[in-house]
Amino acid sequence: MVERRFACTQCGACCNRAPELELGEAAALADVFVLRLMLRLYSLPRSLADYASPNQPRDQASAEFYQTKRLLSAFAASSWPAKVLRGGKVVDYTQYLSLSVLPLDLGTGACTALSGTRCSIYERRPLSCRSVPLHYSRAEAFAARDLDAFVAAPGYACATGDEAPAVITAGAIVAAVSLTARSAALRQAAIDQRWKRSIVSAMKTSQHGLPTPKEVESQAGAGALSASMHSAWQVAVTAKLLDPAAARGLVKAQSALIGRTLTQSPLSEEARLTLNEMQCEYACVQD
């Protein structure tokens, strides 16, 4: 029987970077994080036979495959078939385009909302933080391995003994806070779908300075591409999903935050360069 116990000790170690957000969460945190639209591809074989490894129990492989497929389908903005040469064999895959929001990494090694070892926006924290240590976008079949890796991270002081509550029992997530966050994330993804589809449509014609799907695909091996969050808000206005006045308010909030952030130190040179570019961009928008 797979059982895992976990309790947060508020050591703050896992707050070593800013949290990824769903699109619909970004507006509420535009005064806290300097936001960038993130575009990345995930790939999954189209058949279970091509997913499973030779020595893997079939029930485990099946759970991983179908749960992952459902989650990718729920959160993806778009998907399309692809063929991949693997081990001398052409394998059919599905590519899933993910759109999310990631605060700019300032190179400080900590989330900008962290105060000491405590979250300064705890009541407003995004779903990715609420789902710690089991991220809502990961299949439940991976939960035990994910938790083992999480608590083993250097410097983490998580409680995992008998005094901590059970979070995984018989391979299933039982922690109420994790289950609530996972359900809320799926609801948010459904709400965001129209916005995501509108962004994909704009990408296909290179509108609002967005990269094309082909550009994202060509850069997949190097990681995610980022774009201005202003581009995503422009698409939302065009699609009548966001009021123009609200969009201007978000640009103003981001511009003010960028100005405050540039006065802070230390900042990595890369972050400072990006912040200066964003400051110019938002200043032009407001003129």
Short mmCIF file of C-alpha atoms in Angstrom, two decimals:
data_model
loop_
_atom_site.label_atom_id
_atom_site.label_comp_id
_atom_site.label_asym_id
_atom_site.label_seq_id
_atom_site.Cartn_x
_atom_site.Cartn_y
_atom_site.Cartn_z
CA MET A 1 0.00 0.00 0.00
CA VAL A 2 1.40 3.39 -1.04
CA GLU A 3 1.01 5.94 1.76
CA ARG A 4 2.77 9.24 2.15
CA ARG A 5 2.48 11.81 4.91
CA PHE A 6 3.25 15.50 4.64
CA ALA A 7 2.92 18.74 6.57
CA CYS A 8 4.36 22.15 5.78
CA THR A 9 6.74 23.51 8.44
CA GLN A 10 6.81 27.01 6.92
CA CYS A 11 10.53 26.78 6.25
CA GLY A 12 10.07 28.81 3.05
CA ALA A 13 12.55 26.66 1.12
CA CYS A 14 10.13 25.74 -1.67
CA CYS A 15 9.42 29.45 -2.29
CA ASN A 16 12.69 29.67 -4.19
CA ARG A 17 11.00 31.02 -7.31
CA ALA A 18 7.78 32.73 -8.25
CA PRO A 19 4.74 30.53 -8.91
CA GLU A 20 3.30 29.74 -12.32
CA LEU A 21 -0.24 31.05 -12.80
CA GLU A 22 -3.22 30.16 -14.90
CA LEU A 23 -4.21 32.98 -17.30
CA GLY A 24 -7.29 33.87 -15.29
CA GLU A 25 -5.23 34.33 -12.12
CA ALA A 26 -2.90 36.95 -13.58
CA ALA A 27 -5.07 40.06 -13.23
CA ALA A 28 -5.53 39.57 -9.49
CA LEU A 29 -1.76 39.44 -8.97
CA ALA A 30 -0.63 42.15 -11.42
CA ASP A 31 0.35 44.34 -8.46
CA VAL A 32 2.57 41.60 -7.00
CA PHE A 33 4.42 39.92 -9.88
CA VAL A 34 5.97 41.21 -13.10
CA LEU A 35 4.13 38.92 -15.49
CA ARG A 36 5.15 37.18 -18.71
CA LEU A 37 3.02 34.98 -20.95
CA MET A 38 4.64 31.53 -21.18
CA LEU A 39 4.25 29.27 -24.21
CA ARG A 40 5.53 25.70 -24.10
CA LEU A 41 4.91 22.36 -25.75
CA TYR A 42 4.26 19.02 -24.11
CA SER A 43 4.37 15.77 -26.08
CA LEU A 44 2.66 12.46 -25.40
CA PRO A 45 2.59 9.31 -27.53
CA ARG A 46 -0.81 8.70 -29.05
CA SER A 47 -0.95 5.08 -27.89
CA LEU A 48 -0.36 3.39 -24.55
CA ALA A 49 1.88 0.84 -26.25
CA ASP A 50 4.30 3.58 -27.29
CA TYR A 51 4.20 5.18 -23.82
CA ALA A 52 4.81 2.18 -21.56
CA SER A 53 8.34 1.01 -20.85
CA PRO A 54 9.02 -2.75 -21.22
CA ASN A 55 9.34 -3.55 -17.51
CA GLN A 56 6.61 -1.21 -16.27
CA PRO A 57 3.45 -2.81 -14.80
CA ARG A 58 0.66 -2.28 -17.30
CA ASP A 59 -1.81 -0.91 -14.75
CA GLN A 60 0.70 1.73 -13.63
CA ALA A 61 1.55 2.68 -17.21
CA SER A 62 -2.14 2.87 -18.10
CA ALA A 63 -2.93 5.13 -15.13
CA GLU A 64 -0.03 7.46 -15.95
CA PHE A 65 -0.88 7.60 -19.65
CA TYR A 66 -4.62 8.22 -19.48
CA GLN A 67 -4.46 10.60 -16.52
CA THR A 68 -1.72 12.63 -18.21
CA LYS A 69 -3.68 12.69 -21.46
CA ARG A 70 -6.80 14.00 -19.69
CA LEU A 71 -4.88 16.72 -17.87
CA LEU A 72 -2.97 17.84 -20.96
CA SER A 73 -6.24 18.03 -22.88
CA ALA A 74 -7.89 20.03 -20.09
CA PHE A 75 -5.12 22.61 -19.73
CA ALA A 76 -3.84 22.86 -23.31
CA ALA A 77 -4.70 25.80 -25.54
CA SER A 78 -4.35 23.69 -28.68
CA SER A 79 -3.09 20.29 -29.81
CA TRP A 80 -2.02 18.66 -33.04
CA PRO A 81 -0.53 15.34 -34.24
CA ALA A 82 3.17 14.91 -34.84
CA LYS A 83 5.54 12.13 -35.83
CA VAL A 84 8.73 11.60 -33.84
CA LEU A 85 11.67 9.35 -34.74
CA ARG A 86 12.40 7.32 -31.61
CA GLY A 87 14.81 4.41 -31.53
CA GLY A 88 14.76 4.13 -35.31
CA LYS A 89 10.96 3.98 -35.32
CA VAL A 90 8.47 6.67 -36.30
CA VAL A 91 6.07 7.15 -33.38
CA ASP A 92 2.81 9.07 -33.48
CA TYR A 93 2.64 11.79 -30.83
CA THR A 94 0.27 14.56 -29.85
CA GLN A 95 1.74 17.99 -29.22
CA TYR A 96 -0.04 20.10 -26.60
CA LEU A 97 0.46 23.86 -26.55
CA SER A 98 0.37 25.22 -23.01
CA LEU A 99 -0.30 28.90 -22.22
CA SER A 100 0.31 30.09 -18.69
CA VAL A 101 1.73 33.07 -16.84
CA LEU A 102 5.10 33.07 -15.13
CA PRO A 103 6.43 35.98 -13.08
CA LEU A 104 9.76 37.28 -14.28
CA ASP A 105 12.70 35.59 -12.55
CA LEU A 106 14.62 38.40 -10.88
CA GLY A 107 17.61 36.19 -10.14
CA THR A 108 17.25 36.54 -6.37
CA GLY A 109 16.61 32.85 -5.67
CA ALA A 110 13.30 33.57 -3.93
CA CYS A 111 9.70 34.39 -4.74
CA THR A 112 9.13 38.15 -4.55
CA ALA A 113 6.11 37.51 -2.33
CA LEU A 114 8.25 35.78 0.30
CA SER A 115 8.80 37.75 3.51
CA GLY A 116 11.32 35.94 5.66
CA THR A 117 10.00 32.40 5.49
CA ARG A 118 6.35 33.39 5.19
CA CYS A 119 4.15 34.19 2.20
CA SER A 120 3.11 37.84 2.21
CA ILE A 121 0.12 37.13 -0.05
CA TYR A 122 -1.01 33.90 1.58
CA GLU A 123 -4.72 34.60 1.29
CA ARG A 124 -4.26 35.56 -2.38
CA ARG A 125 -1.72 32.88 -3.31
CA PRO A 126 -2.31 31.19 -6.68
CA LEU A 127 -3.49 27.64 -7.23
CA SER A 128 0.01 26.30 -7.89
CA CYS A 129 0.95 27.34 -4.35
CA ARG A 130 -2.26 25.98 -2.89
CA SER A 131 -1.57 22.59 -4.45
CA VAL A 132 1.94 22.21 -2.94
CA PRO A 133 3.46 19.62 -2.71
CA LEU A 134 1.40 17.91 -5.46
CA HIS A 135 0.98 20.18 -8.46
CA TYR A 136 -2.51 20.10 -9.90
CA SER A 137 -1.31 19.56 -13.48
CA ARG A 138 0.50 16.33 -12.63
CA ALA A 139 -1.26 12.96 -12.89
CA GLU A 140 -2.25 11.36 -9.61
CA ALA A 141 -0.37 8.23 -10.72
CA PHE A 142 2.90 10.18 -10.23
CA ALA A 143 1.93 11.56 -6.81
CA ALA A 144 4.02 9.29 -4.59
CA ARG A 145 7.17 9.78 -6.71
CA ASP A 146 6.55 13.53 -6.97
CA LEU A 147 6.17 13.86 -3.21
CA ASP A 148 9.29 11.79 -2.54
CA ALA A 149 11.30 14.05 -4.85
CA PHE A 150 9.79 17.19 -3.31
CA VAL A 151 10.61 16.39 0.31
CA ALA A 152 14.10 15.16 -0.64
CA ALA A 153 15.08 18.56 -2.10
CA PRO A 154 18.11 20.03 -0.32
CA GLY A 155 17.15 22.50 2.40
CA TYR A 156 13.49 21.47 2.56
CA ALA A 157 12.27 20.83 6.12
CA CYS A 158 8.90 19.20 5.39
CA ALA A 159 7.34 16.99 8.05
CA THR A 160 6.79 13.45 6.76
CA GLY A 161 6.61 11.40 9.96
CA ASP A 162 3.66 9.83 11.74
CA GLU A 163 2.72 13.21 13.19
CA ALA A 164 1.96 14.54 9.70
CA PRO A 165 -1.41 13.87 8.03
CA ALA A 166 -1.67 11.34 5.22
CA VAL A 167 -1.75 12.97 1.78
CA ILE A 168 -1.55 9.80 -0.33
CA THR A 169 -3.22 6.52 0.58
CA ALA A 170 -3.23 3.42 -1.61
CA GLY A 171 -1.75 5.56 -4.38
CA ALA A 172 -4.61 8.09 -4.30
CA ILE A 173 -4.41 11.71 -3.17
CA VAL A 174 -6.52 12.13 -0.03
CA ALA A 175 -5.39 15.56 1.22
CA ALA A 176 -8.40 17.88 1.07
CA VAL A 177 -6.33 20.97 0.27
CA SER A 178 -4.69 19.24 -2.72
CA LEU A 179 -7.99 17.89 -4.03
CA THR A 180 -9.63 21.30 -3.68
CA ALA A 181 -6.79 23.01 -5.57
CA ARG A 182 -6.90 20.41 -8.35
CA SER A 183 -10.65 20.87 -8.80
CA ALA A 184 -10.32 24.67 -8.76
CA ALA A 185 -7.53 24.54 -11.36
CA LEU A 186 -9.64 22.46 -13.73
CA ARG A 187 -12.51 24.93 -13.34
CA GLN A 188 -10.15 27.84 -14.04
CA ALA A 189 -8.77 26.05 -17.11
CA ALA A 190 -12.30 25.63 -18.46
CA ILE A 191 -13.02 29.33 -17.87
CA ASP A 192 -9.77 30.31 -19.63
CA GLN A 193 -10.35 28.14 -22.70
CA ARG A 194 -11.97 30.85 -24.84
CA TRP A 195 -9.12 33.24 -24.05
CA LYS A 196 -6.53 30.58 -24.85
CA ARG A 197 -8.17 29.77 -28.18
CA SER A 198 -8.22 33.48 -29.03
CA ILE A 199 -4.49 33.73 -28.28
CA VAL A 200 -3.78 30.72 -30.50
CA SER A 201 -5.75 32.36 -33.33
CA ALA A 202 -3.68 35.53 -32.91
CA MET A 203 -0.48 33.46 -32.90
CA LYS A 204 -1.33 31.92 -36.25
CA THR A 205 -1.30 35.36 -37.87
CA SER A 206 1.50 36.80 -35.68
CA GLN A 207 -0.82 39.40 -34.19
CA HIS A 208 0.09 41.48 -31.11
CA GLY A 209 3.75 40.44 -31.33
CA LEU A 210 3.00 36.84 -30.41
CA PRO A 211 5.19 33.99 -31.69
CA THR A 212 3.63 31.56 -34.15
CA PRO A 213 2.90 27.94 -33.13
CA LYS A 214 5.73 26.88 -35.46
CA GLU A 215 8.16 29.16 -33.63
CA VAL A 216 7.11 27.66 -30.30
CA GLU A 217 7.56 24.18 -31.77
CA SER A 218 11.01 24.99 -33.12
CA GLN A 219 12.13 26.20 -29.69
CA ALA A 220 10.57 23.32 -27.75
CA GLY A 221 13.91 21.61 -27.16
CA ALA A 222 15.30 24.74 -25.52
CA GLY A 223 12.33 25.21 -23.19
CA ALA A 224 9.46 27.67 -23.09
CA LEU A 225 9.12 30.92 -25.01
CA SER A 226 7.87 34.04 -23.29
CA ALA A 227 5.90 36.99 -24.59
CA SER A 228 4.53 40.19 -23.16
CA MET A 229 1.47 39.74 -20.97
CA HIS A 230 0.22 42.91 -22.62
CA SER A 231 -0.18 40.85 -25.80
CA ALA A 232 -2.47 38.41 -23.98
CA TRP A 233 -4.53 41.28 -22.55
CA GLN A 234 -4.81 42.85 -26.02
CA VAL A 235 -6.21 39.57 -27.33
CA ALA A 236 -8.67 39.45 -24.44
CA VAL A 237 -9.89 42.97 -25.28
CA THR A 238 -10.27 42.11 -28.97
CA ALA A 239 -12.23 38.97 -28.06
CA LYS A 240 -14.42 41.05 -25.72
CA LEU A 241 -13.26 39.05 -22.72
CA LEU A 242 -11.70 42.05 -20.99
CA ASP A 243 -12.89 45.63 -20.76
CA PRO A 244 -10.44 48.10 -22.35
CA ALA A 245 -10.42 50.20 -19.17
CA ALA A 246 -9.54 47.11 -17.13
CA ALA A 247 -6.72 46.30 -19.55
CA ARG A 248 -5.34 49.82 -19.17
CA GLY A 249 -5.49 49.39 -15.40
CA LEU A 250 -3.47 46.19 -15.61
CA VAL A 251 -0.84 47.87 -17.79
CA LYS A 252 -0.66 50.73 -15.29
CA ALA A 253 -0.26 48.31 -12.37
CA GLN A 254 2.49 46.41 -14.17
CA SER A 255 4.29 49.60 -15.18
CA ALA A 256 4.27 50.87 -11.59
CA LEU A 257 5.52 47.51 -10.30
CA ILE A 258 8.31 47.43 -12.88
CA GLY A 259 9.42 50.90 -11.79
CA ARG A 260 9.52 49.81 -8.13
CA THR A 261 11.33 46.58 -8.96
CA LEU A 262 14.07 48.40 -10.90
CA THR A 263 14.95 50.35 -7.77
CA GLN A 264 15.56 47.14 -5.86
CA SER A 265 18.82 45.25 -5.65
CA PRO A 266 20.14 42.76 -6.28
CA LEU A 267 18.74 41.95 -9.69
CA SER A 268 20.35 39.76 -12.28
CA GLU A 269 21.58 41.59 -15.38
CA GLU A 270 19.19 39.57 -17.52
CA ALA A 271 16.25 40.55 -15.31
CA ARG A 272 17.25 44.21 -15.32
CA LEU A 273 17.49 44.19 -19.13
CA THR A 274 14.06 42.57 -19.48
CA LEU A 275 12.54 45.00 -16.96
CA ASN A 276 13.91 47.98 -18.85
CA GLU A 277 12.49 46.63 -22.11
CA MET A 278 9.12 46.04 -20.47
CA GLN A 279 9.16 49.51 -18.92
CA CYS A 280 9.63 51.05 -22.37
CA GLU A 281 6.90 48.87 -23.83
CA TYR A 282 4.34 49.74 -21.17
CA ALA A 283 5.26 53.42 -21.31
CA CYS A 284 4.51 53.43 -25.06
CA VAL A 285 1.17 51.71 -24.41
CA GLN A 286 0.16 54.37 -21.91
CA ASP A 287 1.21 57.34 -24.06
#
